[in-house]
Amino acid sequence: MEMETLKDLFLDELKDVYHAEGQLVKALPKMAKKADSDELKAAFQQHLEETKVHQERVEKVFGLFDEKPKTKVCKAMQGIVEEGKETMEEDMDPDVMDAALIAAAQRAEHYEIAAYGTLRTYAKLLGEDEASRILQSILDEEGATDKKLTKLAEKINVDATTPDA
Ligand code: FE
Ligand code: FE
């Protein structure tokens, strides 16, 4: 039996999210480049830097469990990134493209929020308080990013309701 305990499941899901973060490190610069709004561009760039730190924090969590960082292909994030890529190839008004980029980014953030919420709770249950704290700190930043995107959408989505002059 490969997975006998919650700790095995925890490590499996940690590998998944580690792979997901790696994909986002590659996707976010492309999204920043594609964004028309300077604020949205800056939000993607800032989250890129945060995402690199998330990778490091996840590596630290592996270490707290005496494990080397390993990835397991995260098919869900592959799908989200792939859809985002298709969106970016479409012919859209710049405001509409920005609205679509926000929609794609929020899908990624919500996936991460679900993953880190579960991981944080498992770590706590496993008595790994430091790991739980680190995972909570990542979760907080994913949540803050999601809220910031919502805030940006409030303006960008309105701009997208009319064609550019
Ligand atoms: Fe992240
Ligand atoms: Fe994120």
PDB file of C-alpha atoms and ligand atoms in Angstrom:
ATOM      1  CA  MET A   1       0.000   0.000   0.000  1.00  0.00           C
ATOM      2  CA  GLU A   2       1.484   3.285  -1.094  1.00  0.00           C
ATOM      3  CA  MET A   3      -0.647   5.546   1.025  1.00  0.00           C
ATOM      4  CA  GLU A   4      -1.440   4.308   4.452  1.00  0.00           C
ATOM      5  CA  THR A   5      -1.811   7.461   6.509  1.00  0.00           C
ATOM      6  CA  LEU A   6      -2.859  11.078   6.280  1.00  0.00           C
ATOM      7  CA  LYS A   7       0.840  11.985   6.263  1.00  0.00           C
ATOM      8  CA  ASP A   8       1.289  10.043   3.012  1.00  0.00           C
ATOM      9  CA  LEU A   9      -1.677  11.883   1.535  1.00  0.00           C
ATOM     10  CA  PHE A  10      -0.276  15.192   2.818  1.00  0.00           C
ATOM     11  CA  LEU A  11       3.054  14.600   1.093  1.00  0.00           C
ATOM     12  CA  ASP A  12       1.315  13.564  -2.117  1.00  0.00           C
ATOM     13  CA  GLU A  13      -0.706  16.770  -2.148  1.00  0.00           C
ATOM     14  CA  LEU A  14       2.360  18.820  -1.245  1.00  0.00           C
ATOM     15  CA  LYS A  15       4.100  17.447  -4.346  1.00  0.00           C
ATOM     16  CA  ASP A  16       1.060  18.413  -6.413  1.00  0.00           C
ATOM     17  CA  VAL A  17       1.008  21.996  -5.175  1.00  0.00           C
ATOM     18  CA  TYR A  18       4.792  22.278  -5.590  1.00  0.00           C
ATOM     19  CA  HIS A  19       4.331  21.397  -9.251  1.00  0.00           C
ATOM     20  CA  ALA A  20       1.409  23.823  -9.536  1.00  0.00           C
ATOM     21  CA  GLU A  21       3.579  26.677  -8.198  1.00  0.00           C
ATOM     22  CA  GLY A  22       6.291  25.819 -10.724  1.00  0.00           C
ATOM     23  CA  GLN A  23       3.785  26.108 -13.546  1.00  0.00           C
ATOM     24  CA  LEU A  24       2.641  29.495 -12.276  1.00  0.00           C
ATOM     25  CA  VAL A  25       6.211  30.791 -12.169  1.00  0.00           C
ATOM     26  CA  LYS A  26       6.272  30.139 -15.910  1.00  0.00           C
ATOM     27  CA  ALA A  27       2.757  31.405 -16.660  1.00  0.00           C
ATOM     28  CA  LEU A  28       2.687  34.656 -14.665  1.00  0.00           C
ATOM     29  CA  PRO A  29       5.357  36.521 -16.699  1.00  0.00           C
ATOM     30  CA  LYS A  30       3.359  35.775 -19.864  1.00  0.00           C
ATOM     31  CA  MET A  31       0.202  37.080 -18.226  1.00  0.00           C
ATOM     32  CA  ALA A  32       2.015  40.204 -17.035  1.00  0.00           C
ATOM     33  CA  LYS A  33       3.281  40.785 -20.559  1.00  0.00           C
ATOM     34  CA  LYS A  34      -0.184  40.351 -22.029  1.00  0.00           C
ATOM     35  CA  ALA A  35      -1.963  42.629 -19.532  1.00  0.00           C
ATOM     36  CA  ASP A  36      -2.808  46.095 -20.831  1.00  0.00           C
ATOM     37  CA  SER A  37      -3.547  47.748 -17.472  1.00  0.00           C
ATOM     38  CA  ASP A  38      -0.393  48.835 -15.642  1.00  0.00           C
ATOM     39  CA  GLU A  39      -1.990  47.911 -12.331  1.00  0.00           C
ATOM     40  CA  LEU A  40      -2.855  44.422 -13.530  1.00  0.00           C
ATOM     41  CA  LYS A  41       0.648  44.018 -14.967  1.00  0.00           C
ATOM     42  CA  ALA A  42       2.103  45.032 -11.582  1.00  0.00           C
ATOM     43  CA  ALA A  43      -0.246  42.656  -9.744  1.00  0.00           C
ATOM     44  CA  PHE A  44       0.936  39.717 -11.875  1.00  0.00           C
ATOM     45  CA  GLN A  45       4.580  40.708 -11.430  1.00  0.00           C
ATOM     46  CA  GLN A  46       4.166  41.017  -7.674  1.00  0.00           C
ATOM     47  CA  HIS A  47       2.438  37.652  -7.479  1.00  0.00           C
ATOM     48  CA  LEU A  48       5.222  36.130  -9.561  1.00  0.00           C
ATOM     49  CA  GLU A  49       7.706  37.193  -6.877  1.00  0.00           C
ATOM     50  CA  GLU A  50       5.404  35.846  -4.153  1.00  0.00           C
ATOM     51  CA  THR A  51       5.007  32.591  -6.056  1.00  0.00           C
ATOM     52  CA  LYS A  52       8.788  32.094  -6.129  1.00  0.00           C
ATOM     53  CA  VAL A  53       8.776  32.525  -2.352  1.00  0.00           C
ATOM     54  CA  HIS A  54       5.900  30.019  -2.108  1.00  0.00           C
ATOM     55  CA  GLN A  55       8.108  27.476  -3.849  1.00  0.00           C
ATOM     56  CA  GLU A  56      10.818  28.080  -1.257  1.00  0.00           C
ATOM     57  CA  ARG A  57       8.345  27.809   1.609  1.00  0.00           C
ATOM     58  CA  VAL A  58       6.960  24.550   0.241  1.00  0.00           C
ATOM     59  CA  GLU A  59      10.541  23.274   0.041  1.00  0.00           C
ATOM     60  CA  LYS A  60      10.917  24.186   3.702  1.00  0.00           C
ATOM     61  CA  VAL A  61       7.764  22.232   4.545  1.00  0.00           C
ATOM     62  CA  PHE A  62       9.199  19.160   2.765  1.00  0.00           C
ATOM     63  CA  GLY A  63      12.273  19.592   4.964  1.00  0.00           C
ATOM     64  CA  LEU A  64      10.186  19.736   8.140  1.00  0.00           C
ATOM     65  CA  PHE A  65       8.848  16.305   7.147  1.00  0.00           C
ATOM     66  CA  ASP A  66      12.408  15.081   6.436  1.00  0.00           C
ATOM     67  CA  GLU A  67      11.603  14.836   2.746  1.00  0.00           C
ATOM     68  CA  LYS A  68      13.349  16.177  -0.325  1.00  0.00           C
ATOM     69  CA  PRO A  69      11.183  18.469  -2.488  1.00  0.00           C
ATOM     70  CA  LYS A  70       9.538  16.441  -5.232  1.00  0.00           C
ATOM     71  CA  THR A  71       6.858  17.232  -7.759  1.00  0.00           C
ATOM     72  CA  LYS A  72       3.860  15.286  -8.925  1.00  0.00           C
ATOM     73  CA  VAL A  73       2.293  16.543 -12.138  1.00  0.00           C
ATOM     74  CA  CYS A  74      -0.640  18.776 -11.233  1.00  0.00           C
ATOM     75  CA  LYS A  75      -3.026  18.108 -14.097  1.00  0.00           C
ATOM     76  CA  ALA A  76      -5.564  20.545 -12.714  1.00  0.00           C
ATOM     77  CA  MET A  77      -3.153  23.487 -12.895  1.00  0.00           C
ATOM     78  CA  GLN A  78      -1.974  22.297 -16.310  1.00  0.00           C
ATOM     79  CA  GLY A  79      -5.586  22.595 -17.461  1.00  0.00           C
ATOM     80  CA  ILE A  80      -6.029  26.037 -15.931  1.00  0.00           C
ATOM     81  CA  VAL A  81      -2.771  27.278 -17.479  1.00  0.00           C
ATOM     82  CA  GLU A  82      -3.665  25.735 -20.845  1.00  0.00           C
ATOM     83  CA  GLU A  83      -7.029  27.495 -20.873  1.00  0.00           C
ATOM     84  CA  GLY A  84      -5.288  30.740 -19.976  1.00  0.00           C
ATOM     85  CA  LYS A  85      -2.930  30.234 -22.887  1.00  0.00           C
ATOM     86  CA  GLU A  86      -5.848  29.701 -25.279  1.00  0.00           C
ATOM     87  CA  THR A  87      -7.457  32.885 -23.950  1.00  0.00           C
ATOM     88  CA  MET A  88      -4.293  34.880 -24.539  1.00  0.00           C
ATOM     89  CA  GLU A  89      -4.212  33.725 -28.179  1.00  0.00           C
ATOM     90  CA  GLU A  90      -7.685  35.078 -28.855  1.00  0.00           C
ATOM     91  CA  ASP A  91      -8.325  38.350 -30.622  1.00  0.00           C
ATOM     92  CA  MET A  92      -9.742  40.625 -27.916  1.00  0.00           C
ATOM     93  CA  ASP A  93     -10.132  44.280 -27.081  1.00  0.00           C
ATOM     94  CA  PRO A  94      -7.408  45.087 -24.481  1.00  0.00           C
ATOM     95  CA  ASP A  95      -9.924  45.663 -21.659  1.00  0.00           C
ATOM     96  CA  VAL A  96     -11.743  42.443 -22.502  1.00  0.00           C
ATOM     97  CA  MET A  97      -8.388  40.625 -22.516  1.00  0.00           C
ATOM     98  CA  ASP A  98      -7.583  42.071 -19.088  1.00  0.00           C
ATOM     99  CA  ALA A  99     -10.950  40.913 -17.762  1.00  0.00           C
ATOM    100  CA  ALA A 100     -10.249  37.442 -19.194  1.00  0.00           C
ATOM    101  CA  LEU A 101      -6.749  37.396 -17.660  1.00  0.00           C
ATOM    102  CA  ILE A 102      -8.240  38.184 -14.261  1.00  0.00           C
ATOM    103  CA  ALA A 103     -10.787  35.389 -14.692  1.00  0.00           C
ATOM    104  CA  ALA A 104      -8.004  32.942 -15.575  1.00  0.00           C
ATOM    105  CA  ALA A 105      -5.783  34.086 -12.692  1.00  0.00           C
ATOM    106  CA  GLN A 106      -8.590  33.775 -10.170  1.00  0.00           C
ATOM    107  CA  ARG A 107      -9.172  30.173 -11.262  1.00  0.00           C
ATOM    108  CA  ALA A 108      -5.518  29.466 -10.452  1.00  0.00           C
ATOM    109  CA  GLU A 109      -5.702  31.277  -7.102  1.00  0.00           C
ATOM    110  CA  HIS A 110      -8.835  29.439  -6.060  1.00  0.00           C
ATOM    111  CA  TYR A 111      -7.195  26.119  -6.847  1.00  0.00           C
ATOM    112  CA  GLU A 112      -4.244  27.101  -4.673  1.00  0.00           C
ATOM    113  CA  ILE A 113      -6.510  28.356  -1.886  1.00  0.00           C
ATOM    114  CA  ALA A 114      -8.252  24.963  -1.823  1.00  0.00           C
ATOM    115  CA  ALA A 115      -4.935  23.090  -1.866  1.00  0.00           C
ATOM    116  CA  TYR A 116      -3.219  25.139   0.850  1.00  0.00           C
ATOM    117  CA  GLY A 117      -6.296  25.168   3.083  1.00  0.00           C
ATOM    118  CA  THR A 118      -6.315  21.381   3.061  1.00  0.00           C
ATOM    119  CA  LEU A 119      -2.543  21.116   3.512  1.00  0.00           C
ATOM    120  CA  ARG A 120      -2.564  23.588   6.412  1.00  0.00           C
ATOM    121  CA  THR A 121      -5.290  21.597   8.158  1.00  0.00           C
ATOM    122  CA  TYR A 122      -3.554  18.258   7.593  1.00  0.00           C
ATOM    123  CA  ALA A 123      -0.241  19.639   8.914  1.00  0.00           C
ATOM    124  CA  LYS A 124      -1.968  20.890  12.036  1.00  0.00           C
ATOM    125  CA  LEU A 125      -3.645  17.528  12.574  1.00  0.00           C
ATOM    126  CA  LEU A 126      -0.270  15.820  12.121  1.00  0.00           C
ATOM    127  CA  GLY A 127       1.155  17.974  14.915  1.00  0.00           C
ATOM    128  CA  GLU A 128       3.475  19.862  12.559  1.00  0.00           C
ATOM    129  CA  ASP A 129       2.747  23.353  13.800  1.00  0.00           C
ATOM    130  CA  GLU A 130       5.578  25.095  11.974  1.00  0.00           C
ATOM    131  CA  ALA A 131       4.581  23.501   8.677  1.00  0.00           C
ATOM    132  CA  SER A 132       0.993  24.491   9.368  1.00  0.00           C
ATOM    133  CA  ARG A 133       2.072  28.084  10.004  1.00  0.00           C
ATOM    134  CA  ILE A 134       4.110  28.244   6.805  1.00  0.00           C
ATOM    135  CA  LEU A 135       1.218  26.836   4.790  1.00  0.00           C
ATOM    136  CA  GLN A 136      -1.128  29.369   6.382  1.00  0.00           C
ATOM    137  CA  SER A 137       1.235  32.185   5.366  1.00  0.00           C
ATOM    138  CA  ILE A 138       1.056  31.023   1.741  1.00  0.00           C
ATOM    139  CA  LEU A 139      -2.709  30.670   1.983  1.00  0.00           C
ATOM    140  CA  ASP A 140      -2.955  34.251   3.244  1.00  0.00           C
ATOM    141  CA  GLU A 141      -1.019  35.570   0.244  1.00  0.00           C
ATOM    142  CA  GLU A 142      -3.124  33.572  -2.218  1.00  0.00           C
ATOM    143  CA  GLY A 143      -6.217  35.013  -0.549  1.00  0.00           C
ATOM    144  CA  ALA A 144      -4.838  38.554  -0.686  1.00  0.00           C
ATOM    145  CA  THR A 145      -4.010  38.104  -4.389  1.00  0.00           C
ATOM    146  CA  ASP A 146      -7.506  36.871  -5.105  1.00  0.00           C
ATOM    147  CA  LYS A 147      -8.998  39.908  -3.335  1.00  0.00           C
ATOM    148  CA  LYS A 148      -6.671  42.258  -5.187  1.00  0.00           C
ATOM    149  CA  LEU A 149      -7.761  40.723  -8.513  1.00  0.00           C
ATOM    150  CA  THR A 150     -11.406  41.195  -7.537  1.00  0.00           C
ATOM    151  CA  LYS A 151     -10.662  44.829  -6.771  1.00  0.00           C
ATOM    152  CA  LEU A 152      -8.959  45.316 -10.155  1.00  0.00           C
ATOM    153  CA  ALA A 153     -11.856  43.550 -11.884  1.00  0.00           C
ATOM    154  CA  GLU A 154     -14.296  46.061 -10.455  1.00  0.00           C
ATOM    155  CA  LYS A 155     -12.791  48.704 -12.740  1.00  0.00           C
ATOM    156  CA  ILE A 156     -11.487  46.598 -15.621  1.00  0.00           C
ATOM    157  CA  ASN A 157     -14.740  44.688 -16.134  1.00  0.00           C
ATOM    158  CA  VAL A 158     -16.615  47.989 -16.398  1.00  0.00           C
ATOM    159  CA  ASP A 159     -14.064  49.292 -18.935  1.00  0.00           C
ATOM    160  CA  ALA A 160     -14.620  46.048 -20.871  1.00  0.00           C
ATOM    161  CA  THR A 161     -18.338  46.684 -21.244  1.00  0.00           C
ATOM    162  CA  THR A 162     -17.632  49.208 -24.006  1.00  0.00           C
ATOM    163  CA  PRO A 163     -15.272  48.933 -27.004  1.00  0.00           C
ATOM    164  CA  ASP A 164     -12.114  51.040 -26.915  1.00  0.00           C
ATOM    165  CA  ALA A 165     -12.481  54.346 -28.744  1.00  0.00           C
TER     166      ALA A 165
HETATM  167 FE    FE B   1       1.202  30.250  -4.818  1.00  0.00          FE
HETATM  168 FE    FE B   2      -0.984  32.121  -6.322  1.00  0.00          FE
END
